[in-house]
Each structure stands twice: as structure tokens, then as C-alpha cells.
Tab-separated table of C-alpha atoms in Angstrom:
chain	number	residue	atom	x	y	z
A	211	MET	CA	86.636	-71.698	-53.978
A	212	LYS	CA	84.243	-73.536	-51.671
A	213	HIS	CA	82.888	-71.481	-48.782
A	214	ILE	CA	83.326	-73.154	-45.375
A	215	PRO	CA	80.227	-72.573	-43.199
A	216	ARG	CA	81.058	-70.470	-40.143
A	217	LYS	CA	79.636	-71.572	-36.820
A	218	ARG	CA	79.759	-68.063	-35.334
A	219	PHE	CA	77.323	-66.905	-38.026
A	220	GLY	CA	75.098	-69.975	-37.562
A	221	GLN	CA	75.519	-70.847	-41.237
A	222	HIS	CA	73.483	-73.738	-42.686
A	223	PHE	CA	73.078	-73.407	-46.442
A	224	LEU	CA	69.924	-74.536	-48.199
A	225	ALA	CA	70.808	-77.197	-50.780
A	226	ASP	CA	67.494	-78.897	-51.677
A	227	GLN	CA	66.118	-77.503	-54.952
A	228	ALA	CA	62.614	-78.853	-54.309
A	229	ILE	CA	62.492	-76.957	-51.002
A	230	VAL	CA	63.833	-73.802	-52.688
A	231	ASP	CA	61.056	-74.074	-55.289
A	232	GLY	CA	58.475	-74.506	-52.524
A	233	ILE	CA	59.708	-71.407	-50.692
A	234	VAL	CA	59.661	-69.314	-53.878
A	235	ARG	CA	56.071	-70.444	-54.572
A	236	ALA	CA	55.086	-69.453	-51.016
A	237	ILE	CA	56.703	-66.012	-51.395
A	238	ASP	CA	55.243	-65.504	-54.894
A	239	PRO	CA	57.612	-62.695	-55.986
A	240	LYS	CA	56.452	-60.351	-58.749
A	241	ALA	CA	58.584	-58.269	-61.115
A	242	GLY	CA	59.389	-54.835	-59.740
A	243	GLN	CA	58.522	-55.547	-56.094
A	244	ALA	CA	60.924	-54.149	-53.478
A	245	MET	CA	62.239	-57.181	-51.631
A	246	VAL	CA	65.002	-57.565	-49.042
A	247	GLU	CA	66.664	-60.901	-48.329
A	248	ILE	CA	68.361	-61.412	-44.963
A	249	GLY	CA	71.337	-63.784	-44.985
A	250	PRO	CA	71.464	-64.829	-48.671
A	251	GLY	CA	74.463	-67.077	-48.062
A	252	LEU	CA	75.340	-69.033	-51.202
A	253	ALA	CA	72.336	-67.555	-53.064
A	254	ALA	CA	70.191	-70.719	-53.252
A	255	LEU	CA	67.076	-68.611	-52.717
A	256	THR	CA	68.583	-65.374	-54.019
A	257	GLN	CA	68.973	-66.568	-57.610
A	258	PRO	CA	65.351	-67.635	-58.256
A	259	LEU	CA	64.076	-64.539	-56.437
A	260	VAL	CA	66.103	-62.059	-58.470
A	261	GLU	CA	65.139	-63.848	-61.696
A	262	ARG	CA	61.490	-63.075	-60.916
A	263	LEU	CA	61.964	-59.645	-59.327
A	264	GLY	CA	64.577	-58.153	-61.631
A	265	ARG	CA	66.315	-56.504	-58.650
A	266	LEU	CA	66.913	-57.585	-55.051
A	267	THR	CA	68.499	-56.043	-51.956
A	268	VAL	CA	70.416	-58.489	-49.753
A	269	ILE	CA	71.835	-58.090	-46.238
A	270	GLU	CA	74.902	-60.262	-45.576
A	271	LEU	CA	77.255	-60.014	-42.580
A	272	ASP	CA	79.900	-62.469	-43.833
A	273	ARG	CA	82.370	-60.351	-45.838
A	274	ASP	CA	83.464	-63.263	-48.062
A	275	LEU	CA	79.883	-64.047	-49.041
A	276	ALA	CA	79.115	-60.345	-49.503
A	277	ALA	CA	82.066	-60.084	-51.901
A	278	ARG	CA	80.736	-63.020	-53.940
A	279	LEU	CA	77.266	-61.510	-54.076
A	280	ARG	CA	78.572	-58.171	-55.361
A	281	SER	CA	79.523	-59.867	-58.629
A	282	HIS	CA	75.794	-60.172	-59.411
A	283	ALA	CA	74.725	-57.028	-61.270
A	284	GLN	CA	71.070	-57.284	-60.189
A	285	LEU	CA	71.852	-57.416	-56.468
A	286	SER	CA	72.252	-54.476	-54.120
A	287	VAL	CA	74.455	-55.819	-51.314
A	288	MET	CA	74.405	-54.412	-47.778
A	289	GLU	CA	77.329	-55.830	-45.796
A	290	ALA	CA	75.832	-55.287	-42.369
A	291	ASP	CA	74.495	-56.754	-39.142
A	292	VAL	CA	70.738	-57.003	-39.734
A	293	LEU	CA	70.119	-56.025	-36.096
A	294	LYS	CA	71.532	-52.582	-36.942
A	295	VAL	CA	69.657	-52.074	-40.211
A	296	ASP	CA	67.009	-49.336	-40.278
A	297	PHE	CA	64.317	-50.842	-42.509
A	298	ALA	CA	62.295	-47.616	-42.575
A	299	GLN	CA	65.311	-45.797	-44.011
A	300	LEU	CA	65.864	-48.659	-46.450
A	301	ALA	CA	62.290	-48.303	-47.730
A	302	LEU	CA	62.894	-44.575	-48.245
A	303	THR	CA	66.130	-45.304	-50.094
A	304	LEU	CA	64.303	-47.713	-52.400
A	305	HIS	CA	61.472	-45.163	-52.872
A	306	VAL	CA	58.737	-47.562	-51.745
A	307	PRO	CA	56.138	-47.343	-48.945
A	308	LYS	CA	56.591	-50.981	-47.925
A	309	LEU	CA	59.177	-53.761	-48.223
A	310	ARG	CA	58.774	-57.499	-48.628
A	311	VAL	CA	61.319	-59.247	-46.377
A	312	VAL	CA	62.540	-62.842	-46.744
A	313	GLY	CA	65.384	-64.990	-45.512
A	314	ASN	CA	66.882	-68.094	-44.008
A	315	LEU	CA	67.537	-66.516	-40.610
A	316	PRO	CA	70.581	-67.563	-38.557
A	317	TYR	CA	69.005	-69.779	-35.893
A	318	ASN	CA	71.265	-68.468	-33.127
A	319	ILE	CA	69.824	-64.917	-33.441
A	320	SER	CA	66.431	-65.507	-35.055
A	321	THR	CA	64.396	-64.217	-32.090
A	322	PRO	CA	66.365	-60.932	-31.787
A	323	ILE	CA	65.877	-60.409	-35.546
A	324	LEU	CA	62.113	-60.937	-35.227
A	325	PHE	CA	61.928	-58.405	-32.380
A	326	HIS	CA	64.092	-55.941	-34.330
A	327	LEU	CA	61.750	-56.146	-37.323
A	328	LEU	CA	58.745	-55.641	-35.038
A	329	GLY	CA	59.890	-52.037	-34.723
A	330	PHE	CA	59.536	-51.551	-38.500
A	331	VAL	CA	56.247	-53.361	-39.073
A	332	ASP	CA	54.583	-50.249	-40.527
A	333	CYS	CA	56.925	-50.258	-43.528
A	334	ILE	CA	56.749	-54.004	-44.204
A	335	GLU	CA	54.225	-55.673	-46.508
A	336	ASP	CA	55.007	-59.249	-45.488
A	337	GLN	CA	57.786	-61.526	-44.226
A	338	HIS	CA	58.716	-65.106	-45.153
A	339	PHE	CA	61.387	-66.712	-42.984
A	340	MET	CA	63.049	-70.079	-42.645
A	341	LEU	CA	63.343	-70.761	-38.929
A	342	GLN	CA	63.731	-73.541	-36.449
A	343	LYS	CA	60.378	-75.349	-36.364
A	344	GLU	CA	60.158	-75.017	-32.589
A	345	VAL	CA	60.488	-71.218	-32.889
A	346	ILE	CA	57.598	-71.107	-35.374
A	347	ASP	CA	55.578	-73.357	-33.050
A	348	ARG	CA	56.069	-70.723	-30.341
A	349	MET	CA	55.214	-67.861	-32.704
A	350	VAL	CA	51.837	-69.307	-33.706
A	351	ALA	CA	51.009	-71.033	-30.381
A	352	ARG	CA	47.556	-70.711	-28.863
A	353	PRO	CA	46.898	-70.006	-25.152
A	354	ALA	CA	46.960	-72.895	-22.656
A	355	THR	CA	49.751	-74.684	-24.533
A	356	SER	CA	53.389	-75.161	-23.499
A	357	ASP	CA	54.628	-73.280	-26.608
A	358	TYR	CA	52.603	-70.149	-25.811
A	359	GLY	CA	54.772	-67.388	-24.360
A	360	ARG	CA	56.258	-63.927	-24.787
A	361	LEU	CA	57.154	-64.489	-28.444
A	362	SER	CA	53.582	-65.642	-29.187
A	363	VAL	CA	51.983	-62.561	-27.616
A	364	MET	CA	54.353	-59.959	-29.053
A	365	LEU	CA	54.224	-61.272	-32.614
A	366	GLN	CA	50.521	-62.154	-32.692
A	367	TRP	CA	49.820	-58.567	-31.612
A	368	ARG	CA	51.180	-57.256	-34.936
A	369	TYR	CA	51.068	-60.172	-37.402
A	370	GLU	CA	48.839	-62.839	-38.883
A	371	MET	CA	51.136	-65.879	-39.114
A	372	GLU	CA	51.129	-69.365	-40.557
A	373	ASN	CA	53.576	-72.224	-40.978
A	374	VAL	CA	53.645	-72.746	-44.759
A	375	LEU	CA	56.359	-75.370	-45.349
A	376	ALA	CA	58.233	-78.060	-43.401
A	377	VAL	CA	61.980	-78.326	-44.099
A	378	PRO	CA	63.934	-81.417	-42.910
A	379	PRO	CA	67.585	-81.174	-41.718
A	380	GLU	CA	68.912	-82.994	-44.814
A	381	SER	CA	67.824	-80.018	-46.949
A	382	PHE	CA	70.872	-78.098	-45.642
A	383	ASP	CA	74.654	-78.253	-45.874
A	384	PRO	CA	75.715	-78.801	-43.154
A	385	PRO	CA	72.477	-80.283	-41.747
A	386	PRO	CA	71.305	-78.589	-38.517
A	387	ARG	CA	70.317	-80.767	-35.571
A	388	VAL	CA	66.761	-79.469	-35.657
A	389	ASP	CA	63.742	-79.480	-37.945
A	390	SER	CA	63.033	-76.259	-39.800
A	391	ALA	CA	59.996	-74.629	-41.376
A	392	VAL	CA	58.949	-71.535	-43.289
A	393	VAL	CA	56.611	-68.998	-41.707
A	394	ARG	CA	54.531	-66.336	-43.437
A	395	MET	CA	54.024	-63.135	-41.418
A	396	VAL	CA	51.563	-60.497	-42.629
A	397	PRO	CA	51.189	-57.288	-40.564
A	398	ARG	CA	47.695	-56.810	-39.180
A	399	ALA	CA	45.784	-53.971	-40.817
A	400	ARG	CA	44.371	-52.876	-37.459
A	401	ALA	CA	46.633	-53.770	-34.541
A	402	VAL	CA	45.576	-52.632	-31.058
A	403	PRO	CA	47.422	-49.322	-30.422
A	404	VAL	CA	49.621	-49.964	-27.400
A	405	ASP	CA	53.106	-48.904	-26.321
A	406	GLU	CA	55.454	-51.678	-27.516
A	407	LYS	CA	57.941	-51.183	-24.684
A	408	LEU	CA	55.177	-51.321	-22.066
A	409	LEU	CA	53.606	-54.431	-23.603
A	410	SER	CA	57.004	-56.124	-23.799
A	411	GLU	CA	57.694	-55.431	-20.112
A	412	LEU	CA	54.204	-56.579	-19.110
A	413	VAL	CA	54.522	-59.877	-20.987
A	414	GLN	CA	58.064	-60.442	-19.758
A	415	VAL	CA	56.912	-60.080	-16.147
A	416	ALA	CA	53.939	-62.385	-16.749
A	417	PHE	CA	56.063	-65.190	-18.206
A	418	SER	CA	59.057	-64.708	-15.887
A	419	GLN	CA	57.758	-67.521	-13.664
A	420	ARG	CA	55.292	-69.269	-15.921
A	421	ARG	CA	54.513	-72.058	-13.447
A	422	LYS	CA	53.307	-69.585	-10.810
A	423	ILE	CA	49.882	-68.002	-10.492
A	424	LEU	CA	49.998	-64.465	-11.920
A	425	ARG	CA	49.093	-62.716	-8.659
A	426	HIS	CA	52.685	-63.435	-7.526
A	427	THR	CA	54.250	-61.757	-10.567
A	428	LEU	CA	52.053	-59.732	-12.903
A	429	GLY	CA	49.553	-59.023	-10.115
A	430	LYS	CA	52.193	-57.207	-8.044
A	431	TRP	CA	53.509	-55.405	-11.145
A	432	LEU	CA	49.993	-54.156	-11.920
A	433	GLU	CA	49.472	-52.987	-8.329
A	434	GLN	CA	52.627	-50.857	-8.578
A	435	ARG	CA	51.114	-49.190	-11.639
A	436	ARG	CA	47.732	-48.634	-9.948
A	437	PHE	CA	45.962	-50.804	-12.486
A	438	ASP	CA	42.280	-50.903	-11.542
A	439	GLY	CA	40.892	-52.801	-14.522
A	440	ASP	CA	39.148	-56.175	-14.482
A	441	PHE	CA	41.779	-58.932	-14.605
A	442	ASP	CA	41.785	-62.437	-13.137
A	443	ALA	CA	45.270	-62.958	-11.676
A	444	GLN	CA	44.385	-66.428	-10.403
A	445	ARG	CA	45.715	-67.918	-13.651
A	446	ARG	CA	49.081	-68.801	-15.103
A	447	ALA	CA	50.568	-66.605	-17.839
A	448	GLU	CA	49.941	-69.199	-20.558
A	449	GLU	CA	46.201	-69.163	-19.803
A	450	VAL	CA	45.768	-65.475	-20.686
A	451	PRO	CA	44.851	-64.758	-24.345
A	452	VAL	CA	46.726	-62.168	-26.402
A	453	ASP	CA	43.703	-59.848	-26.401
A	454	GLU	CA	43.750	-59.634	-22.588
A	455	TYR	CA	47.416	-58.684	-22.482
A	456	LEU	CA	46.718	-56.015	-25.096
A	457	ALA	CA	43.732	-54.690	-23.133
A	458	ILE	CA	45.873	-54.307	-19.991
A	459	ALA	CA	48.619	-52.521	-21.964
A	460	ALA	CA	46.056	-50.205	-23.582
A	461	THR	CA	44.605	-49.297	-20.149
A	462	LEU	CA	48.029	-48.705	-18.621
A	463	SER	CA	49.090	-46.470	-21.490
A	464	GLY	CA	46.744	-43.798	-20.161
A	465	ALA	CA	47.151	-44.559	-16.447
A	466	PRO	CA	49.401	-42.580	-14.016
A	467	ARG	CA	52.419	-44.481	-12.744
A	468	ALA	CA	53.093	-44.986	-9.041
A	469	GLU	CA	56.048	-43.056	-7.644
């Protein structure tokens, strides 16, 4: 029975074998590796992955698709919302220190998934995701560009990232209205030790009014926290490099808060 794509799950199924082959080459799966696939769908990527790995864990929210996947003896199927999955616990369950994570992420919740996984970066070896091209452009954006923003800073703090493959709309059924691409994300061996919640708030304040000079937004926020470090607030948020945001967060982590 043919599965009808469900809009509420943002389902667009990969149907181009050449693109599937390209993604598998980029991932380079090896026998015995502990890999988790998010949103396997109709198993276009799942099948070639499990053939090379021998065993694969998949996370699928759609109960009909999960039922289909359970018929595959080499798959361990988690019928769950990925935003509620504890990847650290999953690594423990699989008896491995680190997981490799892959998937064609639902475009309507791709950013929340990326932020969710940020909390488990210490137990992840690498990530390969199919995403909207414009999301990847924002992830890898450099300062002083229109794509550079909160997503750029938060992810570049913890990952080395690169766009490894372009995927046109006609590669899917049904075709999305946007171009897609595949990103490789490798956790940095030595990320600056800062409080994630603090950094997230700092960056959110900075980019809340990205057209304004920072003294109107981040400058006032820093004053409230008695920040006395060296920072030029006569710039816009997009002009500040990732390293500067991290330096502020690192300083504030040890600073007393204003009452």
C-alpha cells in the first residue's frame, strides 16, 4: 500500500538514487558503527546504510512508517518524537561512547532538532543532515553577511560544518518548494567552555533587532550584568565574530549578576 506523505510531518521522500548514493558516500558508513537515522521515511537512505553497517537505529514519528520499518530485522525502530529523545541515554543503551547521526530532517522543525542535538554534542561523533539549503547557508555563514545570525553562532561554537552536496527539489516525492543540501557537522575537539543557556540568551538579545547598533540591545543587556570587558557596541550583531560572542559569555560565566 502506497504511503501518502503527511503535511503535518513535513514529509518529502527522497527518490533520486544518484543523490542517495552521493549521501551514502559523504557519510561513509563502516560495518559495526553505531548510527542513528532521524526520519527514515520510506527507507531510501536506510536500506543502503544498514547494508553497510549491519545494524541501524531509526527514529520515526509516523506510526504507519514505523510499523513498516519494524519488518526489517536489522533495524531497531524508535517510534518517537526526536525532540524528546535522550541521545546520551541512547548511546548508553547501544554500549558506545559516541553515536553517528544522520537524516533527512523535517524542514518544518529542522532548527529545533539542531538545537536539541546541541545538548548531546559530547556523545556524538558526527552528523550528516539533509536540510533546506537556506538553513545550511545560515549555519555556515560568516560574519558581515545577511545569513549570519543566532543559528550561525550557536552551531559554529560546537561544530565544524560544511555543505557537502546540493539536492534539487525534483529529487523528492513530493518535491518541496525549496532547494536542499546535505551538511556535515563534526563536533569541535576543543570548544570554548561557556554556559549554553547564557550564550543562547546573549546571542538572542544581540540579534533581536539586527538592524540596530548593539548599544541599544546587547549593550544594555551587558550593563545589567555588570559586564566590564572590552567590547565595541557600536556595531550591528552580524558584524561580531563568533569568537567575540564566546569571549563575552566566558567572562559573564564568572561575573556576579545585578540584582
